[in-house]
Short mmCIF file of C-alpha atoms in Angstrom, two decimals:
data_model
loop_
_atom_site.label_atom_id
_atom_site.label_comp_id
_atom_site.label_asym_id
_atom_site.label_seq_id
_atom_site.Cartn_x
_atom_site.Cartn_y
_atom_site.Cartn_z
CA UNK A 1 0.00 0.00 0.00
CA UNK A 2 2.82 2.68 -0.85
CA UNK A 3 3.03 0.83 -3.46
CA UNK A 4 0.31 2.01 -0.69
CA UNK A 5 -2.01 -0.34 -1.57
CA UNK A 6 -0.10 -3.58 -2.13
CA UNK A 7 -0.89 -6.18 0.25
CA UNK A 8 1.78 -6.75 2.91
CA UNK A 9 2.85 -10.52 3.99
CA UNK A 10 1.91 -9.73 6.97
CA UNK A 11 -1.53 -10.17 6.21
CA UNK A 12 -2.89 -13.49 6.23
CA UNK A 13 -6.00 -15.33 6.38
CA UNK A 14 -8.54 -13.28 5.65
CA UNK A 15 -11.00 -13.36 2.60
CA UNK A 16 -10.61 -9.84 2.29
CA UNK A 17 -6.55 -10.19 1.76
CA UNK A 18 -7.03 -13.27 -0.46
CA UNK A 19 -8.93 -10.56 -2.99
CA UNK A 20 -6.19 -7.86 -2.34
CA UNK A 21 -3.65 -10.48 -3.71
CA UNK A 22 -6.10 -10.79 -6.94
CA UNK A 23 -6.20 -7.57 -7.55
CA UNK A 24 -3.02 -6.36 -6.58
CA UNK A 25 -1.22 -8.76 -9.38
CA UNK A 26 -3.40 -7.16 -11.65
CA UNK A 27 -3.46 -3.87 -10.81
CA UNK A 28 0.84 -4.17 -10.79
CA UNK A 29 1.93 -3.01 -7.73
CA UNK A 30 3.86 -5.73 -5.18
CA UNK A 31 3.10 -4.41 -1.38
CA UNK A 32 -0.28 -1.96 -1.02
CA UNK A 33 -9.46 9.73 -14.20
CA UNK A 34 -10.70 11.58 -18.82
CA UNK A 35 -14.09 13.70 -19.31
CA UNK A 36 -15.22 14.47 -15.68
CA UNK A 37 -18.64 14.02 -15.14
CA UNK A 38 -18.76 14.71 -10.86
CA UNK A 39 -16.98 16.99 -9.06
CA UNK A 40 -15.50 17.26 -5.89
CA UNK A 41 -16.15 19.59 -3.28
CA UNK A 42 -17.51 23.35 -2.78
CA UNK A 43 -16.00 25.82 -0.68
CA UNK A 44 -19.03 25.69 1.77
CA UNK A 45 -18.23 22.41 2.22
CA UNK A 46 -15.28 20.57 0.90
CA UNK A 47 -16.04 17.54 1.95
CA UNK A 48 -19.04 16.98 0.59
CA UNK A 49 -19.99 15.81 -2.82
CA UNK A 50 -21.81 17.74 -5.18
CA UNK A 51 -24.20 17.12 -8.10
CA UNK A 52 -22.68 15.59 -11.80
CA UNK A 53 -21.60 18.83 -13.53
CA UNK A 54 -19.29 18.95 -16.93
CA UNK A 55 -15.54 19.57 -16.49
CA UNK A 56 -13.41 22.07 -16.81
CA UNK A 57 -9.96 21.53 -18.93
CA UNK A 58 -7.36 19.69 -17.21
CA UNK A 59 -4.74 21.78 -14.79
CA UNK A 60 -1.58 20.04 -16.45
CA UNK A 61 -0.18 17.30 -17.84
CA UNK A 62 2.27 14.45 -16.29
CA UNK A 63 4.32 13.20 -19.20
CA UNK A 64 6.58 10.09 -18.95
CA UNK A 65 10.27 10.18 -18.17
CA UNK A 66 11.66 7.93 -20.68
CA UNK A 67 14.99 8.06 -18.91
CA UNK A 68 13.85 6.46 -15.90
CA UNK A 69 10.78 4.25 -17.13
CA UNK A 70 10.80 0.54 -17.67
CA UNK A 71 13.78 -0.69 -15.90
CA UNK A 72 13.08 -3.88 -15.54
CA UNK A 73 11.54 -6.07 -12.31
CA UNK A 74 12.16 -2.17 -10.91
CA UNK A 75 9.17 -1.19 -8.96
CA UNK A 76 8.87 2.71 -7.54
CA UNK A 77 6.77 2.96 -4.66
CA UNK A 78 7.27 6.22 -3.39
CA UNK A 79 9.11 9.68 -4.13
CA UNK A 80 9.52 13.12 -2.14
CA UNK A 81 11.61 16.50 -2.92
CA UNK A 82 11.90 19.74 -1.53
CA UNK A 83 11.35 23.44 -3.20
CA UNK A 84 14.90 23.26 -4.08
CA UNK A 85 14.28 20.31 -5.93
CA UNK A 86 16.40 17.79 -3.69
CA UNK A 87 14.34 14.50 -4.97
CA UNK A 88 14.21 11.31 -3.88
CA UNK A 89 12.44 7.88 -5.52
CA UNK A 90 12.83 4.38 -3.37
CA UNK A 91 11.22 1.08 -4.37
CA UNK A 92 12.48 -2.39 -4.73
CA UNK A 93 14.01 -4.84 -7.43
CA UNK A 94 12.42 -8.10 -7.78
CA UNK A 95 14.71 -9.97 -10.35
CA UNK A 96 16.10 -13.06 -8.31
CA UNK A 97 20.15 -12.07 -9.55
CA UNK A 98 19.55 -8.64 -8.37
CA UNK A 99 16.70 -8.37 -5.87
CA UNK A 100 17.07 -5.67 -3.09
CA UNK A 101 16.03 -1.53 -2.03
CA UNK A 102 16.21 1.13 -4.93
CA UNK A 103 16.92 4.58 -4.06
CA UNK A 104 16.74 6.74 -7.26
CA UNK A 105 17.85 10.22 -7.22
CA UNK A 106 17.20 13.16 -9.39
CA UNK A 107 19.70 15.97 -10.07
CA UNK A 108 17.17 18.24 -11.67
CA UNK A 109 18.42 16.94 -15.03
CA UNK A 110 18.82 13.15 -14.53
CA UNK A 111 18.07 10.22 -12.45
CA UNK A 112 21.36 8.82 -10.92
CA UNK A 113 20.99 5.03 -8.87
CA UNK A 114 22.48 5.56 -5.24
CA UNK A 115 24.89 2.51 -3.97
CA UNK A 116 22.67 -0.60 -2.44
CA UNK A 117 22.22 -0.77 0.97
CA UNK A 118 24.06 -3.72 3.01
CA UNK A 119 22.39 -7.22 3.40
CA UNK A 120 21.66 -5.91 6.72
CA UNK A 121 19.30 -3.32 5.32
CA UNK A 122 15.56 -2.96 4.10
CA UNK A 123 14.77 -4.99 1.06
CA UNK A 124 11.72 -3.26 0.26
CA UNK A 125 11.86 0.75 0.55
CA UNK A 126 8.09 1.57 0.57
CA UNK A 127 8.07 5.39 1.81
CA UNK A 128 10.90 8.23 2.16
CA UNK A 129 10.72 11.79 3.00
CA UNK A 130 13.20 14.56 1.87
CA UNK A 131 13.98 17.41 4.56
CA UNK A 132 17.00 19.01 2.15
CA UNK A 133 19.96 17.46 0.34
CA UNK A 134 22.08 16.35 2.77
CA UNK A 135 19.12 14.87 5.10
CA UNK A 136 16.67 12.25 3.90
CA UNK A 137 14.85 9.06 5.51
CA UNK A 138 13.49 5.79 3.97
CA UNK A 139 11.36 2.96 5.63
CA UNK A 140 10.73 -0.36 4.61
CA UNK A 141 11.70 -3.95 5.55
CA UNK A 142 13.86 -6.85 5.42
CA UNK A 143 15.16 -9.99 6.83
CA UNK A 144 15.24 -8.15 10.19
CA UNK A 145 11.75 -6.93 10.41
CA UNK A 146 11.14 -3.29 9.95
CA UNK A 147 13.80 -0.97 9.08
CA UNK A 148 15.00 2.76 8.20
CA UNK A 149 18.20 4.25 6.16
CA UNK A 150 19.14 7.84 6.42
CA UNK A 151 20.67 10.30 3.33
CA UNK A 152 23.54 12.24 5.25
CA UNK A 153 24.28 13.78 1.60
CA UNK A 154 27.02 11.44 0.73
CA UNK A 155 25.42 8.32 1.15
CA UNK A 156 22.56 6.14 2.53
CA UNK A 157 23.09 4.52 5.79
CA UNK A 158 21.10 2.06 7.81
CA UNK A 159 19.75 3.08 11.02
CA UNK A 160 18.35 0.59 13.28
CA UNK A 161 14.69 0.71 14.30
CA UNK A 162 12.97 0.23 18.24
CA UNK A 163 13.85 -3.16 17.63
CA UNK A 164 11.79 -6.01 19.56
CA UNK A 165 10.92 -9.30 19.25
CA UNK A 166 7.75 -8.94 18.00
CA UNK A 167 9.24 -5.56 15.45
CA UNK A 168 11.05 -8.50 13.61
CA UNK A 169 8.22 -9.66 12.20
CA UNK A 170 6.93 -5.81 11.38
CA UNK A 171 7.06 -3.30 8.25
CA UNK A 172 7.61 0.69 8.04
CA UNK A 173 5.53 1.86 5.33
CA UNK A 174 5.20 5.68 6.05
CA UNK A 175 7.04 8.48 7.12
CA UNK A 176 6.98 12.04 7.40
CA UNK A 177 9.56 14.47 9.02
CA UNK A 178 8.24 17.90 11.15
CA UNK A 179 12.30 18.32 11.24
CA UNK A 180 15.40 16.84 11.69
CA UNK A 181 14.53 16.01 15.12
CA UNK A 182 10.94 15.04 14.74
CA UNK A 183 10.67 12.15 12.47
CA UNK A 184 7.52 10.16 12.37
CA UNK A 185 7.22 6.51 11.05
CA UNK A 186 4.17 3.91 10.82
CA UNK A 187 3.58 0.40 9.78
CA UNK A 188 2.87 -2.80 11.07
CA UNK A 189 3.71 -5.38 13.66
CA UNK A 190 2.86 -8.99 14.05
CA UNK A 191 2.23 -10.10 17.87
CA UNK A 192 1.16 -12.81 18.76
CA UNK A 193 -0.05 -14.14 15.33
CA UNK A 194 -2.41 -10.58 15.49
CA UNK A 195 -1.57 -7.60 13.38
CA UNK A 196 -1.53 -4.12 14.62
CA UNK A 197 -0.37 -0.50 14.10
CA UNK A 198 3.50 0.16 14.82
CA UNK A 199 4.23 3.78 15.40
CA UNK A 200 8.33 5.23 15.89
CA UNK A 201 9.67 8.32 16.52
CA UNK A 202 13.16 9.68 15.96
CA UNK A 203 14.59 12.52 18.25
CA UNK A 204 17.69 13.32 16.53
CA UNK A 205 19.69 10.10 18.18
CA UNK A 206 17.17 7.36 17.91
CA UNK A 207 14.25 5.40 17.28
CA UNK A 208 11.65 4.76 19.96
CA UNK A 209 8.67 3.21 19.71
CA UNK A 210 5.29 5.09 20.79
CA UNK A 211 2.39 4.10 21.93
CA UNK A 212 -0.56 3.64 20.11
CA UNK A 213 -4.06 3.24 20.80
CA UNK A 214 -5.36 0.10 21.98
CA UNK A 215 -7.76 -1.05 19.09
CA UNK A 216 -10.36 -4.22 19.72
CA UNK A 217 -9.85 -5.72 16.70
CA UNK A 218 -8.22 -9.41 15.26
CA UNK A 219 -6.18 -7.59 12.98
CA UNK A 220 -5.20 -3.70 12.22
CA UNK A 221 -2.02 -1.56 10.73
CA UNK A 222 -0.92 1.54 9.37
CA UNK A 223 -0.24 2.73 5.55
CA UNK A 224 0.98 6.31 5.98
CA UNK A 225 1.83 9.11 8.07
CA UNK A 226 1.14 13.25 8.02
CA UNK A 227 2.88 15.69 9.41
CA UNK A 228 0.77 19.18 9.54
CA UNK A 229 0.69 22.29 11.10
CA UNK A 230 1.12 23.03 15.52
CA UNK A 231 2.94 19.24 14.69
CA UNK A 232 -0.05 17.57 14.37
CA UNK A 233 0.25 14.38 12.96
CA UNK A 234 -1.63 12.04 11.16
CA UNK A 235 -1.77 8.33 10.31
CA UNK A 236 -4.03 6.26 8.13
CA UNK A 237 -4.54 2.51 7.54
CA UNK A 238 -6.93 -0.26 8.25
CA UNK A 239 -8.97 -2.42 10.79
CA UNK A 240 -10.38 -5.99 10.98
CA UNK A 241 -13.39 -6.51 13.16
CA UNK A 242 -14.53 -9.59 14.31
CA UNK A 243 -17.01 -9.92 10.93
CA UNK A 244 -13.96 -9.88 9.30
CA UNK A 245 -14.17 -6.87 7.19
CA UNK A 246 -11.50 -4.29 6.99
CA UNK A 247 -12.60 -0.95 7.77
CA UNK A 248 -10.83 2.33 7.77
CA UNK A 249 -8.79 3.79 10.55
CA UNK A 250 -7.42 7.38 11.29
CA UNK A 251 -5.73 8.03 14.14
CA UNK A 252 -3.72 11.65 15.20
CA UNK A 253 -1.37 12.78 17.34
CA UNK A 254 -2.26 15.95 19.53
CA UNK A 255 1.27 16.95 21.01
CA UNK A 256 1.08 14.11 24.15
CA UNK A 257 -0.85 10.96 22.76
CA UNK A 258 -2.25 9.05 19.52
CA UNK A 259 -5.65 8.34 19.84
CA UNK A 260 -7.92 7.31 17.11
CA UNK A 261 -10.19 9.13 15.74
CA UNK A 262 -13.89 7.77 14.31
CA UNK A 263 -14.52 7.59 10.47
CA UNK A 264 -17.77 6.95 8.44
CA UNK A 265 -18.77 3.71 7.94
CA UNK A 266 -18.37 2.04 4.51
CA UNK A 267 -20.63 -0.52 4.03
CA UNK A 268 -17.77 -2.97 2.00
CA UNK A 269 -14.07 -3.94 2.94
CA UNK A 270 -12.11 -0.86 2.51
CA UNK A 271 -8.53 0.65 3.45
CA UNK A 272 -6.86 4.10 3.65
CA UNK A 273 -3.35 4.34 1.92
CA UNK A 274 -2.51 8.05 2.20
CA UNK A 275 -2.79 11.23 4.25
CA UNK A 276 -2.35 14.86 3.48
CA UNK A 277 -2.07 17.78 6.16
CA UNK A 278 -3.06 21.33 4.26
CA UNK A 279 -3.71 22.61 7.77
CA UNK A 280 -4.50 21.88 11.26
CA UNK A 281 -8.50 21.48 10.31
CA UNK A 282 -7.45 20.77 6.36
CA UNK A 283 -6.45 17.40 6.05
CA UNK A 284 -7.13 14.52 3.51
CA UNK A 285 -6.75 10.94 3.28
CA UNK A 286 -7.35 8.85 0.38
CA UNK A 287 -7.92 4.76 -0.34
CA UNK A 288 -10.00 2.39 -2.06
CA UNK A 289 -12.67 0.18 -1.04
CA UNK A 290 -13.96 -2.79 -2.84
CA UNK A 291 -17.52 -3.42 -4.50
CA UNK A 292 -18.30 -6.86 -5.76
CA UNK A 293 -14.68 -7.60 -5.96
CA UNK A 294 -14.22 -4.08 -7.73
CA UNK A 295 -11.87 -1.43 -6.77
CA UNK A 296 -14.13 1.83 -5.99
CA UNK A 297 -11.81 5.16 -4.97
CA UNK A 298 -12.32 6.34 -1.41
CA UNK A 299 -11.86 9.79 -0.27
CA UNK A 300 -12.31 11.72 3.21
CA UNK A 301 -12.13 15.50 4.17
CA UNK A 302 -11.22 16.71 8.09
CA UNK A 303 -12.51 19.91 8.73
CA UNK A 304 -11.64 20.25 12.32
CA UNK A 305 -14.59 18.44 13.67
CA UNK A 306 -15.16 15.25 11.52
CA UNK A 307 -14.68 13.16 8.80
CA UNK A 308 -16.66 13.29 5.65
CA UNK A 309 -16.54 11.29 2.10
CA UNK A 310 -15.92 13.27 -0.95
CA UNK A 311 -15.75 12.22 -4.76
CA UNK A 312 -12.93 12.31 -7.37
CA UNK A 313 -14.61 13.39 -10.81
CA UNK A 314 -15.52 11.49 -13.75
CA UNK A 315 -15.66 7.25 -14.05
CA UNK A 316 -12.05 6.79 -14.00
CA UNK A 317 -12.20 8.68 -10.43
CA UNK A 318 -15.04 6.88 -9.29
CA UNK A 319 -13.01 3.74 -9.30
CA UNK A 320 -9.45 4.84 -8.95
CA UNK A 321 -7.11 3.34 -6.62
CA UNK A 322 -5.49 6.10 -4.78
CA UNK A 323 -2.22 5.59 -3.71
CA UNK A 324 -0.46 8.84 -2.73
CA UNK A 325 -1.69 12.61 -1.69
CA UNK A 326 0.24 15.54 -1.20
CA UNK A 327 -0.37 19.50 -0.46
CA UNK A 328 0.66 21.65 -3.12
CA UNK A 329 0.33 25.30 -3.39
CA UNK A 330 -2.92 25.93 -1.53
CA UNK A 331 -3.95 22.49 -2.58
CA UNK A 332 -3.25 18.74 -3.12
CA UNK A 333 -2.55 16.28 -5.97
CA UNK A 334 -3.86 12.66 -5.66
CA UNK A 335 -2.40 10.11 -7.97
CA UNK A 336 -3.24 6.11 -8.36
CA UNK A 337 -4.46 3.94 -10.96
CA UNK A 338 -8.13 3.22 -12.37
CA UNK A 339 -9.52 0.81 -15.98
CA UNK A 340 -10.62 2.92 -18.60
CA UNK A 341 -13.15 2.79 -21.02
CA UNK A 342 -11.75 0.35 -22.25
CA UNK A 343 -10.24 -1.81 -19.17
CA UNK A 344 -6.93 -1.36 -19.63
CA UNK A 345 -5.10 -0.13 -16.68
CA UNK A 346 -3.87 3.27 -16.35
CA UNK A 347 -2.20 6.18 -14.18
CA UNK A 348 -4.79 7.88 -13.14
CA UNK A 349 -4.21 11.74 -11.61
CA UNK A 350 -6.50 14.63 -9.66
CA UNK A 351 -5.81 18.09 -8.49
CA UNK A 352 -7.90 19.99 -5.46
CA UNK A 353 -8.03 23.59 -6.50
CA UNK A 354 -9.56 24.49 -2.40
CA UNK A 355 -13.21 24.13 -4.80
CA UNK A 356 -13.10 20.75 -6.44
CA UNK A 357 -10.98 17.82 -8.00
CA UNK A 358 -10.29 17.81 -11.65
CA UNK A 359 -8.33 15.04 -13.39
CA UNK A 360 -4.98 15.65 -14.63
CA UNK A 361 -3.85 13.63 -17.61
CA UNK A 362 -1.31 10.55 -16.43
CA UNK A 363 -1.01 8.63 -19.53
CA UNK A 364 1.76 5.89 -20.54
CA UNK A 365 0.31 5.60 -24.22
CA UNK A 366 0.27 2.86 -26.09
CA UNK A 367 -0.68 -0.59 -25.21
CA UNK A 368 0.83 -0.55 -21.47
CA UNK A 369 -0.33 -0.50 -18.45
CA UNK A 370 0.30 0.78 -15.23
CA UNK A 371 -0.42 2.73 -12.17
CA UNK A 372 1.05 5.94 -9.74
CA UNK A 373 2.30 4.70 -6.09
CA UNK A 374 3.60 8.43 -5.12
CA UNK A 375 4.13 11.71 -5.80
CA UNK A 376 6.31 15.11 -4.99
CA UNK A 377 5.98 18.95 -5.58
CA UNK A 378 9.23 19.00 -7.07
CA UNK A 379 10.29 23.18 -6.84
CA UNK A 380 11.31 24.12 -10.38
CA UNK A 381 10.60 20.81 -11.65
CA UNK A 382 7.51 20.86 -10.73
CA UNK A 383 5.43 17.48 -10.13
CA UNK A 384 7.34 14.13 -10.10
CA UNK A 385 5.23 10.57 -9.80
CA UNK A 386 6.43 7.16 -9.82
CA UNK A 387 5.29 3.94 -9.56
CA UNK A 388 5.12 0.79 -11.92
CA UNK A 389 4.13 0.23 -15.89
CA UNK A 390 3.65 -3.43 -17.57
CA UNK A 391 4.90 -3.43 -21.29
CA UNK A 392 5.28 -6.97 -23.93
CA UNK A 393 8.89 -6.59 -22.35
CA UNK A 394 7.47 -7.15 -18.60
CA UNK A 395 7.07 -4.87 -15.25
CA UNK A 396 9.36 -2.18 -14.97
CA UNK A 397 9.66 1.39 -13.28
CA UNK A 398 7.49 4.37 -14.27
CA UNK A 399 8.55 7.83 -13.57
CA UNK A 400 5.85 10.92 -14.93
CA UNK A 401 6.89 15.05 -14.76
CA UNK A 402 5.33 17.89 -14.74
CA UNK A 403 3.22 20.51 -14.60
#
């Protein structure tokens, strides 16, 4: 699921997961939007949807990056930059000779492939945040559980974790940094055959684990984590009653504690994969939920108060799988992947204006397929998104600019 939605092996026995691993394969990721026809949200309330209503042209275009798409058995699941345009991509390579963390980084006029980590590291990068160019994090996991590397802007080190026994058997997929002091990271742990949410914090020195709400549930984790303004924070994932169906789960941290924080119900198995902080009452988070086995896009407004659904325009919105969201400017950018008209598979792209979502055009061209798993403001190079595309040749990286 950063690849946000992917499913994570951590998740087992459930019906639920057995129909994330169908339609994970096929929708191309490995871990967990044309014509609009509905809109958004209204400044009197932009959480709410509104009546159908025709589109307006598209804010931009996202073209592909040739240089850095289809490397192959490369999979990008997540990237982050800075206004000065200090930009990171991390993923994973799943060829058997050469199978192991990717850590991409762009120069502002080409990608250049950092050194791989030691055995000792993450296999799997699945989130990284950028704080400037000589300070950047990454969380994933590997043969030791869940794990972290740090830029120190000559190389990539790793950094251990809060390390326990039952963190060996975890995974870090989100982070966010408030500074270089106040680093936030979320996942999930596996105790006692039972899933459920692992939250770490890093001071400046180290890792410690905090502690999160207690949740009566058989099964529950985290997908991704917000940093916003008075260092609120945010984190996103999923729950599993005892019916068995995953439902959504926010939780925030005020300053002292986590606690969670309740959601509307969805009347199907659903998850939340990504979190956006605009402002202290302005935040977004962004998933899927499934409809007779169908992928359906799934989208939530806080306005201070509560939670309430919104709508991503036209039919490619309606059943996108959103991945990533980010603030840009005095708004956001959502990107995932959604069928067209025709079935096949594409990026799929949306922009909130702070008065409704219009699509963006994402497309690979061609016969491919593929799909967004993140996505950075970029300073002067504007919009960066990565993720995976699926050509005759086979899977392989996909890397889209602009705007």
């Amino acid at each position: 699921m950063h690849a946000r939605e992917g499913t994570s092996s951590l998740l087992t026995g459930s019906r639920f997961v057995r129909r994330l691993v169908a339609i994970a394969a096929l929708l191309l990721t490995t871990t967990t939007a044309a014509a609009c026809s509905w809109s958004g949200s209204n400044h009197a309330n932009p959480g709410s949807p509104t009546e159908d209503r025709a589109a307006g042209p598209a804010d931009c275009d996202l073209e592909v990056d040739v240089s850095a798409t289809g490397t192959h058995a490369e999979i990008l699941s997540a990237v982050s930059g800075n206004r000065a345009g200090q930009v990171w991509a991390v993923g994973a390579q799943y060829e058997a000779s050469k199978s192991g963390a990717v850590m991409q980084r762009w120069t502002g006029g080409k990608w250049q492939t950092a050194s791989a980590l030691p055995g000792s590291g993450p296999h799997e990068l699945e989130d990284v945040a950028v704080l400037s160019s000589g300070n950047a994090w990454a969380v994933g996991s590997g043969p030791a559980g869940a794990g972290s590397v740090h830029w120190d802007g000559s190389m990539w080190r790793v950094v251990p974790t809060a390390q326990t026994q039952s963190i060996a058997h975890g995974d870090l997929t989100g982070v966010a940094a408030a500074g270089p002091h106040d680093v936030w990271a979320v996942g999930t742990t596996l105790t006692d055959r039972v899933n459920s949410p692992l939250i770490e914090h890093w001071d400046g020195t180290s890792w410690s684990l905090a502690k999160a709400p207690h949740l009566p549930s058989s099964s529950s984790g985290l997908r991704d984590v917000a940093v916003g303004d008075g260092r609120k924070v945010w984190a996103v994932g999923w729950i599993v009653g005892r019916d068995r169906v995953f439902r959504i789960l926010t939780e925030r941290w005020d300053g002292a504690a986590w606690s969670r924080v309740r959601t509307p119900p969805i009347q199907s198995d659903a998850t939340l994969s990504s979190v956006a902080a605009l402002g202290p009452d302005d935040v977004w988070a962004a998933g899927w939920s499934l409809q007779r086995d169908r992928p359906q896009s799934l989208l939530l407004h806080w306005d201070g108060e509560t939670w309430r659904r919104s709508l991503l325009p036209g039919p490619e919105g309606a059943r996108a799988r959103v991945s990533a969201l980010i603030p840009v400017g005095d708004g956001a950018v959502a990107v995932g992947q959604a069928q067209d008209s025709q079935g096949v598979l594409r990026p799929v792209a949306f922009r909130w204006d702070r008065s409704s979502w219009s699509q963006m055009r994402a497309a690979v061209g061609g016969s491919s397929e593929g799909g967004l798993n993140g996505v950075t403001s970029a300073g002067p190079d504007g919009l960066i998104a990565v993720g995976s595309v699926r050509t005759s040749q086979g899977n392989g990286s996909l890397v889209e600019r602009g705007c």
